[in-house]
Coordinates of C-alpha atoms and ligand atoms in Angstrom, one line a residue:
X746 CA -49.7 -59.8 42.4
X747 CA -51.9 -56.9 43.2
X748 CA -52.6 -54.8 40.2
X749 CA -53.0 -51.1 39.8
X750 CA -56.5 -50.1 38.8
X751 CA -55.3 -48.8 35.5
X752 CA -53.8 -52.2 34.6
X753 CA -57.3 -53.7 35.0
X754 CA -59.1 -50.8 33.3
X755 CA -60.6 -50.5 29.9
X756 CA -60.4 -46.9 28.7
X757 CA -62.9 -45.1 26.4
X758 CA -61.6 -42.0 24.7
X759 CA -64.1 -39.2 24.2
X760 CA -63.5 -36.5 21.6
X761 CA -66.1 -34.2 23.3
X762 CA -66.5 -31.9 20.3
X763 CA -67.8 -34.7 18.2
X764 CA -69.6 -36.9 20.7
X765 CA -73.0 -35.5 21.5
X766 CA -74.4 -32.0 21.3
X767 CA -77.1 -31.2 23.9
X768 CA -78.0 -27.6 23.0
X769 CA -78.1 -27.5 19.2
X770 CA -75.0 -25.3 18.6
X771 CA -73.4 -28.0 16.6
X772 CA -70.6 -28.7 19.1
X773 CA -70.6 -31.7 21.4
X774 CA -70.6 -30.8 25.1
X775 CA -70.4 -32.2 28.6
X776 CA -74.2 -32.3 29.1
X777 CA -74.2 -34.4 25.9
X778 CA -71.7 -36.8 27.5
X779 CA -73.7 -36.9 30.7
X780 CA -76.8 -38.0 28.7
X781 CA -74.8 -40.9 27.1
X782 CA -73.1 -42.1 30.3
X783 CA -75.5 -45.0 30.6
X784 CA -74.4 -46.3 27.2
X785 CA -70.7 -46.0 28.1
X786 CA -71.5 -47.8 31.3
X787 CA -73.3 -50.5 29.4
X788 CA -70.2 -51.1 27.2
X789 CA -68.4 -52.0 30.3
X790 CA -65.5 -49.6 30.2
X791 CA -64.5 -48.2 33.6
X792 CA -62.4 -45.2 32.6
X793 CA -62.9 -42.2 30.3
X794 CA -60.1 -40.2 28.7
X795 CA -61.3 -36.8 27.6
X796 CA -59.5 -35.0 24.8
X797 CA -58.8 -31.4 26.1
X798 CA -61.8 -29.7 27.6
X799 CA -60.0 -26.6 28.8
X800 CA -60.7 -23.0 27.7
X801 CA -59.2 -22.6 24.3
X802 CA -59.4 -20.6 21.1
X803 CA -59.9 -24.1 19.4
X804 CA -57.2 -23.6 16.9
X805 CA -56.2 -27.3 17.4
X806 CA -59.5 -28.4 19.0
X807 CA -58.4 -27.7 22.5
X808 CA -54.7 -28.6 22.4
X809 CA -54.2 -24.9 22.4
X810 CA -55.0 -24.1 26.0
X811 CA -55.7 -20.5 27.1
X812 CA -56.7 -21.3 30.6
X813 CA -55.8 -24.7 32.2
X814 CA -58.2 -24.2 35.1
X815 CA -61.5 -23.7 33.3
X816 CA -63.7 -25.6 30.9
X817 CA -64.2 -24.2 27.4
X818 CA -67.6 -22.5 27.2
X819 CA -68.5 -24.5 24.1
X820 CA -68.3 -27.6 26.2
X821 CA -70.1 -26.2 29.3
X822 CA -68.9 -25.0 32.7
X823 CA -66.6 -26.2 35.4
X824 CA -69.8 -27.1 37.4
X825 CA -70.9 -29.3 34.5
X826 CA -67.6 -31.0 34.6
X827 CA -67.8 -31.5 38.4
X828 CA -71.2 -33.0 38.0
X829 CA -70.0 -35.3 35.3
X830 CA -67.1 -36.4 37.4
X831 CA -69.2 -37.2 40.3
X832 CA -71.7 -39.0 38.2
X833 CA -69.1 -41.0 36.5
X834 CA -67.5 -41.9 39.8
X835 CA -70.8 -43.0 41.2
X836 CA -71.1 -45.4 38.2
X837 CA -67.6 -46.8 38.7
X838 CA -66.1 -44.9 35.8
X839 CA -62.8 -43.0 36.3
X840 CA -62.0 -39.9 34.4
X841 CA -58.7 -39.0 32.9
X842 CA -57.9 -35.6 31.5
X843 CA -55.7 -34.9 28.4
X844 CA -53.0 -32.5 29.5
X845 CA -50.8 -30.4 27.2
X846 CA -47.6 -29.5 28.9
X847 CA -45.5 -28.8 25.8
X848 CA -47.2 -25.6 24.7
X849 CA -50.1 -23.3 25.4
X850 CA -52.3 -21.1 23.3
X851 CA -50.7 -17.7 22.4
X852 CA -53.9 -16.4 24.1
X853 CA -52.9 -17.8 27.4
X854 CA -52.2 -15.0 29.9
X855 CA -48.6 -16.3 30.4
X856 CA -47.9 -15.7 26.7
X857 CA -49.7 -12.4 26.6
X858 CA -47.4 -11.2 29.4
X859 CA -44.3 -13.0 27.9
X860 CA -44.4 -11.1 24.7
X861 CA -44.8 -7.7 26.3
X862 CA -41.1 -7.1 26.9
X863 CA -37.8 -8.9 27.2
X864 CA -37.7 -8.3 31.0
X865 CA -41.3 -9.3 31.7
X866 CA -41.5 -11.8 34.6
X867 CA -43.1 -14.3 32.2
X868 CA -40.6 -13.8 29.4
X869 CA -38.8 -17.1 30.1
X870 CA -42.0 -19.1 30.3
X871 CA -41.5 -19.5 26.5
X872 CA -38.6 -20.0 24.2
X873 CA -37.6 -16.6 22.7
X874 CA -34.5 -16.1 20.5
X875 CA -33.1 -13.1 18.7
X876 CA -33.0 -13.2 14.8
X877 CA -29.9 -14.3 13.1
X878 CA -27.8 -11.4 11.7
X879 CA -29.6 -11.6 8.4
X880 CA -32.9 -11.3 10.3
X881 CA -33.7 -15.0 9.7
X882 CA -35.1 -17.5 12.1
X883 CA -32.8 -18.8 14.8
X884 CA -32.6 -22.3 13.1
X885 CA -34.0 -24.3 10.3
X886 CA -36.8 -26.2 12.2
X887 CA -40.1 -26.6 10.5
X888 CA -43.4 -26.7 12.4
X889 CA -45.3 -30.0 12.4
X890 CA -48.5 -28.4 11.0
X891 CA -46.8 -27.0 7.9
X892 CA -48.1 -23.6 8.7
X893 CA -47.0 -20.5 6.8
X894 CA -44.0 -21.4 4.8
X895 CA -43.1 -24.0 7.4
X896 CA -40.9 -22.4 10.0
X897 CA -41.2 -23.4 13.7
X898 CA -40.4 -19.8 14.6
X899 CA -42.7 -16.8 14.6
X900 CA -41.4 -13.3 14.6
X901 CA -43.0 -10.9 17.1
X902 CA -42.6 -7.3 16.2
X903 CA -43.2 -6.0 19.7
X904 CA -39.8 -7.1 21.0
X905 CA -38.2 -8.0 17.7
X906 CA -37.6 -11.6 18.6
X907 CA -38.8 -15.0 17.5
X908 CA -40.7 -17.5 19.6
X909 CA -40.6 -21.3 19.1
X910 CA -43.7 -23.2 18.1
X911 CA -43.2 -26.8 17.1
X912 CA -46.9 -27.0 16.2
X913 CA -49.1 -24.0 15.2
X914 CA -47.8 -20.4 15.5
X915 CA -50.9 -20.1 17.8
X916 CA -49.3 -22.7 20.1
X917 CA -46.0 -21.5 21.5
X918 CA -43.8 -24.1 23.2
X919 CA -43.2 -23.4 26.9
X920 CA -39.8 -23.5 28.5
X921 CA -39.4 -26.4 31.0
X922 CA -35.9 -25.1 31.9
X923 CA -37.5 -22.3 33.9
X924 CA -38.3 -23.2 37.4
X925 CA -41.2 -20.8 37.9
X926 CA -43.0 -22.4 34.9
X927 CA -42.5 -25.9 36.3
X928 CA -43.9 -24.8 39.7
X929 CA -46.9 -23.3 38.0
X930 CA -47.5 -26.5 36.0
X931 CA -47.3 -28.6 39.2
X932 CA -49.8 -26.4 41.0
X933 CA -52.2 -26.6 38.1
X934 CA -51.9 -30.4 38.0
X935 CA -52.5 -30.7 41.7
X936 CA -55.6 -28.6 41.3
X937 CA -57.2 -31.1 38.9
X938 CA -56.1 -34.0 41.0
X939 CA -57.5 -32.5 44.1
X940 CA -60.8 -32.0 42.2
X941 CA -60.9 -35.8 41.8
X942 CA -59.7 -36.5 38.3
X943 CA -58.0 -39.9 38.0
X944 CA -55.0 -39.2 35.9
X945 CA -53.6 -37.6 32.7
X946 CA -53.0 -38.5 29.2
X947 CA -49.9 -36.5 28.6
X948 CA -49.7 -34.8 25.2
X949 CA -46.4 -34.9 23.4
X950 CA -44.7 -35.7 26.7
X951 CA -41.4 -36.7 25.3
X952 CA -40.9 -33.3 23.7
X953 CA -40.7 -31.1 26.8
X954 CA -36.9 -31.0 26.7
X955 CA -35.3 -29.1 23.7
X956 CA -31.8 -29.9 22.6
X957 CA -29.1 -27.6 24.1
X958 CA -28.3 -24.6 21.9
X959 CA -31.2 -25.4 19.6
X960 CA -29.0 -26.6 16.7
X961 CA -30.1 -26.8 13.1
X962 CA -31.6 -30.1 12.0
X963 CA -29.2 -32.1 9.8
X964 CA -32.1 -33.8 8.0
X965 CA -32.2 -33.0 4.3
X966 CA -34.9 -30.5 3.5
X967 CA -37.9 -32.3 1.8
X968 CA -40.8 -30.9 -0.1
X969 CA -43.1 -29.1 0.4
X970 CA -41.5 -26.8 3.0
X971 CA -38.0 -27.8 2.1
X972 CA -38.1 -25.4 -0.8
X973 CA -38.1 -22.6 1.9
X974 CA -35.2 -24.1 3.7
X975 CA -37.2 -25.6 6.7
X976 CA -37.0 -29.1 7.9
X977 CA -39.8 -30.9 9.7
X978 CA -37.7 -33.0 12.0
X979 CA -40.0 -34.7 14.5
X980 CA -37.1 -36.4 16.2
X981 CA -35.0 -33.3 17.1
X982 CA -37.1 -32.3 20.1
X983 CA -38.0 -35.8 21.1
X984 CA -36.4 -38.0 23.8
X985 CA -33.7 -35.3 24.3
X986 CA -31.3 -36.1 27.2
X987 CA -32.7 -34.4 30.3
X988 CA -36.3 -35.4 29.5
X989 CA -36.2 -38.1 32.2
X990 CA -35.1 -35.7 34.9
X991 CA -38.1 -33.4 34.0
X992 CA -40.5 -36.3 34.2
X993 CA -39.1 -37.7 37.4
X994 CA -39.4 -34.3 39.0
X995 CA -43.0 -34.0 38.0
X996 CA -43.6 -37.5 39.3
X997 CA -42.0 -36.7 42.6
X998 CA -43.8 -33.4 43.1
X999 CA -47.2 -34.4 41.8
X1000 CA -48.1 -37.7 40.3
X1001 CA -46.7 -40.0 42.9
X1002 CA -48.8 -38.3 45.5
X1003 CA -52.1 -39.6 44.0
X1004 CA -53.5 -42.9 42.9
X1005 CA -53.6 -42.0 39.3
X1006 CA -52.9 -43.2 35.8
X1007 CA -50.4 -41.4 33.6
X1008 CA -50.2 -42.3 29.9
X1009 CA -47.8 -40.4 27.8
X1010 CA -48.2 -39.7 24.1
X1011 CA -44.7 -40.4 22.7
X1012 CA -44.2 -40.0 19.0
X1013 CA -40.8 -41.1 17.7
X1014 CA -40.3 -43.6 20.5
X1015 CA -39.3 -47.1 19.7
X1016 CA -39.4 -50.1 22.1
X1017 CA -35.7 -49.6 22.6
X1018 CA -36.0 -46.3 24.5
X1019 CA -39.3 -47.0 26.1
X1020 CA -38.2 -48.6 29.3
X1021 CA -36.6 -45.4 30.3
X1022 CA -40.1 -43.9 30.5
X1023 CA -42.2 -46.8 31.7
X1024 CA -40.1 -49.0 33.9
X1025 CA -42.0 -48.6 37.2
X1026 CA -38.9 -48.2 39.3
X1027 CA -37.9 -45.1 37.2
X1028 CA -40.8 -43.2 38.7
X1029 CA -41.8 -41.5 35.5
X1030 CA -45.0 -42.5 33.7
X1031 CA -47.2 -45.6 33.8
X1032 CA -47.6 -46.2 30.1
X1033 CA -47.0 -44.7 26.7
X1034 CA -48.8 -44.6 23.4
X1035 CA -46.3 -45.6 20.8
X1036 CA -46.8 -45.3 17.1
X1037 CA -44.8 -48.2 15.8
X1038 CA -48.0 -49.8 14.6
X1039 CA -50.3 -47.0 13.5
X1040 CA -48.5 -43.9 12.5
X1041 CA -46.7 -44.1 9.2
X1042 CA -48.2 -43.6 5.8
X1043 CA -47.3 -47.2 5.0
X1044 CA -49.5 -49.8 6.6
X1045 CA -47.4 -52.3 8.3
X1046 CA -47.6 -56.0 7.3
X1047 CA -49.1 -58.6 9.6
X1048 CA -45.7 -59.9 10.3
X1049 CA -44.4 -56.5 11.2
X1050 CA -47.5 -56.1 13.5
X1051 CA -46.6 -59.3 15.3
X1052 CA -42.9 -58.4 15.5
X1053 CA -43.7 -55.0 17.0
X1054 CA -46.2 -56.4 19.5
X1055 CA -43.6 -58.9 20.6
X1056 CA -41.0 -56.3 21.2
X1057 CA -43.4 -54.2 23.3
X1058 CA -44.8 -57.1 25.2
X1059 CA -41.2 -58.2 26.1
X1060 CA -40.8 -54.9 27.9
X1061 CA -43.4 -56.1 30.4
X1062 CA -40.9 -58.5 31.8
X1063 CA -38.9 -55.5 33.0
X1064 CA -41.4 -54.1 35.5
X1065 CA -43.3 -52.1 32.9
X1066 CA -46.8 -51.9 31.5
X1067 CA -48.0 -51.1 28.0
X1068 CA -51.1 -49.7 26.3
X1069 CA -53.1 -51.4 23.5
X1070 CA -54.7 -49.3 20.8
X1071 CA -54.7 -49.1 17.1
X1072 CA -56.0 -45.6 16.4
X1073 CA -57.2 -42.4 18.0
X1074 CA -58.3 -38.9 17.3
X1075 CA -55.0 -38.2 15.3
X1076 CA -55.4 -41.0 12.8
X1077 CA -57.8 -42.6 10.4
X1078 CA -60.5 -44.9 11.7
X1079 CA -59.4 -48.3 12.9
X1080 CA -61.6 -50.4 10.6
X1081 CA -60.7 -48.3 7.6
X1082 CA -57.0 -48.3 8.3
X1083 CA -56.4 -51.9 9.4
X1084 CA -59.6 -53.7 8.5
X1085 CA -61.9 -53.7 5.5
X1086 CA -64.6 -51.0 5.9
X1087 CA -66.5 -52.4 2.9
X1088 CA -67.5 -56.0 2.6
X1089 CA -66.0 -57.1 5.9
X1090 CA -66.7 -54.0 8.0
X1091 CA -68.4 -55.8 10.8
X1092 CA -66.1 -58.9 11.1
X1093 CA -62.9 -56.9 10.7
X1094 CA -64.0 -54.3 13.3
X1095 CA -64.6 -57.1 15.7
X1096 CA -61.4 -58.9 14.8
X1097 CA -59.3 -55.8 15.4
X1098 CA -61.0 -55.3 18.7
X1099 CA -60.2 -58.8 19.7
X1100 CA -56.5 -58.1 19.3
X1101 CA -56.7 -54.8 21.3
X1102 CA -58.6 -56.5 24.1
X1103 CA -56.8 -59.8 24.5
X1104 CA -53.1 -58.8 24.0
X1105 CA -51.3 -57.8 27.2
X1106 CA -51.7 -54.3 28.4
X1107 CA -54.5 -51.8 29.0
X1108 CA -56.9 -51.4 26.1
X1109 CA -58.1 -48.0 24.8
X1110 CA -61.2 -47.7 22.7
X1111 CA -61.7 -44.6 20.6
X1112 CA -65.3 -43.4 20.3
X1113 CA -67.1 -44.9 17.4
X1114 CA -64.9 -48.0 17.1
X1115 CA -67.5 -49.9 19.1
X1116 CA -70.0 -49.4 16.2
X1117 CA -67.5 -49.7 13.4
X1118 CA -67.4 -46.1 12.3
X1119 CA -65.3 -45.5 9.1
X1120 CA -63.2 -42.9 7.4
X1121 CA -64.8 -40.0 5.6
X1122 CA -63.9 -38.8 2.2
X1123 CA -64.7 -35.1 1.7
X1124 CA -64.6 -33.7 -1.8
X1125 CA -63.0 -30.3 -1.0
X1126 CA -60.5 -29.0 1.4
X1127 CA -63.1 -26.6 2.6
X1128 CA -64.8 -29.4 4.4
X1129 CA -61.7 -30.3 6.4
X1130 CA -61.0 -28.7 9.7
X1131 CA -57.8 -30.0 11.2
X1132 CA -54.7 -27.9 11.2
X1133 CA -52.3 -30.5 9.8
X1134 CA -54.3 -31.4 6.8
X1135 CA -55.0 -27.8 5.9
X1136 CA -51.4 -26.7 6.5
X1137 CA -49.9 -29.4 4.4
X1138 CA -52.5 -28.9 1.7
X1139 CA -51.7 -25.2 1.5
X1140 CA -48.0 -25.7 1.3
X1141 CA -48.4 -28.4 -1.4
X1142 CA -50.6 -26.1 -3.5
X1143 CA -48.0 -23.4 -3.1
X1144 CA -45.3 -25.8 -4.2
X1145 CA -47.3 -26.4 -7.4
X1146 CA -49.3 -29.6 -6.6
X1147 CA -52.8 -29.8 -8.1
X1148 CA -55.7 -29.6 -5.6
X1149 CA -56.9 -33.1 -6.6
X1150 CA -53.5 -34.6 -6.1
X1151 CA -53.0 -32.8 -2.8
X1152 CA -56.3 -33.9 -1.5
X1153 CA -55.8 -37.4 -2.8
X1154 CA -52.6 -37.6 -0.8
X1155 CA -54.0 -36.3 2.4
X1156 CA -57.5 -37.8 2.6
X1157 CA -56.6 -41.3 3.8
X1158 CA -54.5 -40.1 6.6
X1159 CA -56.4 -36.9 7.6
X1160 CA -57.1 -36.7 11.4
X1161 CA -60.6 -35.5 10.5
X1162 CA -61.4 -39.1 9.6
X1163 CA -61.7 -39.8 13.3
X1164 CA -63.3 -36.5 14.2
X1165 CA -66.6 -36.5 12.3
X1166 CA -69.6 -36.6 14.7
X1167 CA -70.6 -39.7 16.5
X1168 CA -73.3 -41.5 14.5
X1169 CA -76.2 -42.1 17.0
X1170 CA -79.0 -42.9 14.6
X1171 CA -80.3 -42.4 11.1
X1172 CA -82.0 -39.0 11.6
X1173 CA -80.6 -35.7 10.3
X1174 CA -76.9 -35.2 11.3
X1175 CA -76.9 -38.8 12.6
X1176 CA -78.6 -37.6 15.8
X1177 CA -75.5 -35.8 16.9
X1178 CA -77.0 -32.3 16.9
X1179 CA -80.2 -30.6 16.0
X1180 CA -78.2 -27.7 14.6
X1181 CA -75.4 -27.5 12.1
X1182 CA -72.5 -29.7 13.1
X1183 CA -69.1 -28.1 13.3
X1184 CA -67.7 -30.6 10.9
X1185 CA -69.8 -32.6 8.4
X1186 CA -71.2 -35.9 9.4
X1187 CA -69.9 -39.1 7.6
X1188 CA -72.4 -39.8 4.8
X1189 CA -72.5 -43.5 5.7
X1190 CA -74.5 -42.6 8.9
X1191 CA -77.8 -44.0 7.7
X1192 CA -76.2 -47.4 7.5
X1193 CA -73.6 -47.1 10.3
X1194 CA -75.0 -45.8 13.5
X1195 CA -75.4 -46.7 17.2
X1196 CA -79.1 -47.5 17.0
X1197 CA -78.8 -49.7 13.9
X1198 CA -75.8 -51.5 15.4
X1199 CA -77.7 -52.1 18.7
X1200 CA -80.6 -53.7 16.7
X1201 CA -78.4 -55.9 14.6
X1202 CA -78.0 -59.5 15.5
X1203 CA -74.4 -59.0 14.4
X1204 CA -73.8 -56.0 16.7
X1205 CA -70.3 -54.7 17.1
X1206 CA -71.2 -53.0 20.4
X1207 CA -72.4 -56.4 21.8
X1208 CA -69.1 -58.0 20.8
X1209 CA -67.2 -55.2 22.6
X1210 CA -69.3 -55.8 25.6
X1211 CA -68.3 -59.5 25.6
X1212 CA -64.7 -58.7 25.1
X1213 CA -64.7 -56.2 28.0
X1214 CA -66.6 -58.7 30.2
X1215 CA -64.0 -61.3 29.3
X1216 CA -61.3 -59.1 30.9
X1217 CA -63.3 -59.3 34.1
X1218 CA -64.0 -63.1 34.0
X1219 CA -60.7 -64.4 32.7
X1220 CA -57.6 -63.6 34.7
X1221 CA -55.3 -64.7 31.9
X1222 CA -56.2 -61.6 29.9
X1223 CA -54.7 -59.3 32.5
X1224 CA -52.2 -61.6 34.2
X1225 CA -51.4 -64.2 31.7
X1226 CA -48.0 -64.6 30.0
X1227 CA -48.0 -64.3 26.3
X1228 CA -46.8 -66.5 23.4
X1229 CA -47.3 -66.2 19.6
X1230 CA -47.8 -69.4 17.7
X1231 CA -47.3 -69.5 13.9
X1232 CA -45.2 -66.4 14.2
X1233 CA -44.1 -66.6 10.5
X1234 CA -47.6 -66.8 9.1
X1235 CA -48.3 -63.7 7.0
X1236 CA -52.0 -63.5 7.8
X1237 CA -52.9 -65.5 10.9
X1238 CA -52.3 -63.9 14.3
X1239 CA -52.5 -66.7 16.9
X1240 CA -51.4 -66.6 20.5
X1241 CA -51.7 -68.1 23.9
X1242 CA -52.4 -66.3 27.2
X1243 CA -51.6 -68.5 30.2
X1244 CA -51.8 -67.9 33.9
X1245 CA -51.9 -70.3 36.9
X1246 CA -55.7 -70.7 36.6
X1247 CA -56.3 -70.9 32.9
X1248 CA -55.0 -70.9 29.3
X1249 CA -56.6 -68.9 26.6
X1250 CA -56.0 -69.3 22.9
X1251 CA -56.7 -66.5 20.5
X1252 CA -57.0 -67.3 16.8
X1253 CA -57.5 -64.5 14.3
X1254 CA -57.2 -64.0 10.5
X1255 CA -55.9 -60.6 9.8
X1256 CA -56.8 -60.6 6.1
X1257 CA -59.5 -60.6 3.4
X1258 CA -58.6 -64.2 2.5
X1259 CA -59.9 -67.5 3.5
X1260 CA -56.9 -69.3 5.0
X1261 CA -56.3 -73.0 4.9
X1262 CA -54.1 -74.1 7.7
X1263 CA -53.9 -76.5 10.6
X1264 CA -53.1 -75.2 14.0
X1265 CA -49.9 -76.6 15.5
X1266 CA -49.9 -80.0 17.1
X1267 CA -49.4 -78.6 20.6
X1268 CA -52.9 -77.1 20.2
X1269 CA -54.5 -80.0 18.5
X1270 CA -53.4 -82.4 21.3
X1271 CA -55.9 -80.7 23.7
X1272 CA -59.6 -80.0 23.8
X1273 CA -60.6 -76.3 23.6
X1274 CA -63.8 -74.7 24.4
X1275 CA -64.8 -71.6 22.3
X1276 CA -65.8 -68.6 24.4
X1277 CA -66.0 -66.0 21.8
X1278 CA -66.4 -65.8 18.0
X1279 CA -67.1 -63.0 15.5
X1280 CA -68.5 -65.5 12.9
X1281 CA -71.8 -67.2 13.7
X1282 CA -71.4 -69.6 10.8
X1283 CA -68.4 -71.6 11.9
X1284 CA -68.2 -74.8 14.0
X1285 CA -67.5 -74.3 17.7
X1286 CA -65.0 -77.1 17.9
X1287 CA -61.4 -76.6 17.1
X1288 CA -60.7 -80.2 16.3
X1289 CA -60.2 -80.8 12.6
X1290 CA -60.5 -77.1 11.8
X1291 CA -58.4 -76.3 8.8
X1292 CA -60.1 -73.3 7.3
X1293 CA -60.4 -69.7 8.7
X1294 CA -62.8 -67.2 7.2
X1295 CA -61.7 -63.7 6.3
X1296 CA -61.3 -61.6 9.5
X1297 CA -62.3 -64.5 11.7
X1298 CA -61.6 -64.0 15.4
X1299 CA -62.0 -66.7 18.0
X1300 CA -61.1 -67.1 21.7
X1301 CA -60.9 -70.5 23.3
X1302 CA -60.2 -71.8 26.7
X1303 CA -58.3 -75.0 27.5
X1304 CA -60.7 -77.6 28.9
X1305 CA -59.5 -79.5 31.9
Ligands
GLC595 C1 -50.9 -34.5 20.1 C2 -52.4 -34.5 20.0 C3 -52.8 -33.8 18.7 C4 -52.3 -32.4 18.8 C5 -50.8 -32.3 19.1 C6 -50.5 -30.9 19.5 O1 -50.3 -35.2 19.1 O2 -52.9 -35.8 20.1 O3 -54.2 -33.9 18.5 O4 -52.6 -31.8 17.6 O5 -50.4 -33.2 20.1 O6 -50.9 -30.6 20.8
CA596 CA1 -73.3 -27.9 22.3

């Protein structure tokens, strides 16, 4: 079957702000990215997803857009972007933009107009409501960033009404019920696609539709903002009936007219509801990022990991495609969260990559994973930048929690873990900037950096290169069907990928322990040739193998 290009792609996610600073202002920029394109090319990826580059007050690092059709001056100019796009294309690398359709910045001209008066032509671009009789907010919704005392409504004195902001008060939600807003968004998307971009990562895409009548959340109020009567209910504006009509209409008017990839960020979506979005015959979006593996405060067990993968992979039988990733710019670092960033940093980084790149679906690499970058532990809240960590910290302090305790609770999960500057080498500021970086560099940079990794015989980058090359050389990785073996085992993740031309076997140990176990007879009956390993010190032959080292990862092919 002929595949779409995005089914064969490997996507590299660039958080431009933290990637490479070309002019010493401490902020990563497009010229910095241009200077590193050869390294990206060498890795073998053939698509880049950029976190938002648009003009923005940078309250949420670009997710607060004040002009959709311009590049933020801190990143460069539109001409820089065009140059980058052309260069990337000439190197065989596609470029996907992050697109925020759920909200804009309050500094966007639409909102500036909207707030002016109740009969302003832009009024209905946003969600305005009169106060309740007692002057209170229209409902009990809390904002996801825990800002202020937590409400998702901001009172605007100019017209005496509240506007809805599910995220920051600086990021008002737009109103997708209003046709002129829709048309404006379509026009803007076409403009980027006509410029040559290859698709969109669609921010918070399952939140565009709000529930009719904007009813109170029935969830019990929980600390810290519960004490003020607000409820942070991430489900209430998600997957609301009517969302699919909105997406189908965008698809019909815009996306279907171009050869592009669309991948939706869908918090609060389980495999149950996913087909409605990604079944190809529904004409909505190509893939989603779900968070059944990586989101919650609790790390899932290896068995839960397998069970979740199985559910999502099963969807592929119904004319759908899935994404593979473990972490991104909104989460801790992959090797810190799922691996062991201390004594097994290198093998566990490679083992996790093996899963991402050999399971069915399109793999996404977040910048820094390919050199095993780790979480950062800042000592004071002042060193943190991202809105969610700071908002939650402040409300916890207000609710009487001690600073140490608050920080202790937030540190492991803070999104800033993933946002510290890329570690290029062991010079000052990890070679990211000659100036003062906008956020502190991870203190482990003298040990963990691109240059050091490239020199190491045990290089993680080299291992990624091999994995990505495998996707080109082994059709079973893209086309093969999938079957877990030893499903019940609490540490080993073992599976087969089989297509008409070949059978691959992936054997991984998802733990710090040395595991003693024999592979099932159906494997032992055949001869397997090892094509990849993350441990130099093990025997290449499968026969008689009963012991698996911590975080060991191996890929074999069935010998004829
Ligand atoms: C998405 C983005 C996140 C941002 C939020 C609001 O979850 O990935 O970084 O803060 O949407 O736009
Ligand atoms: Ca810069």
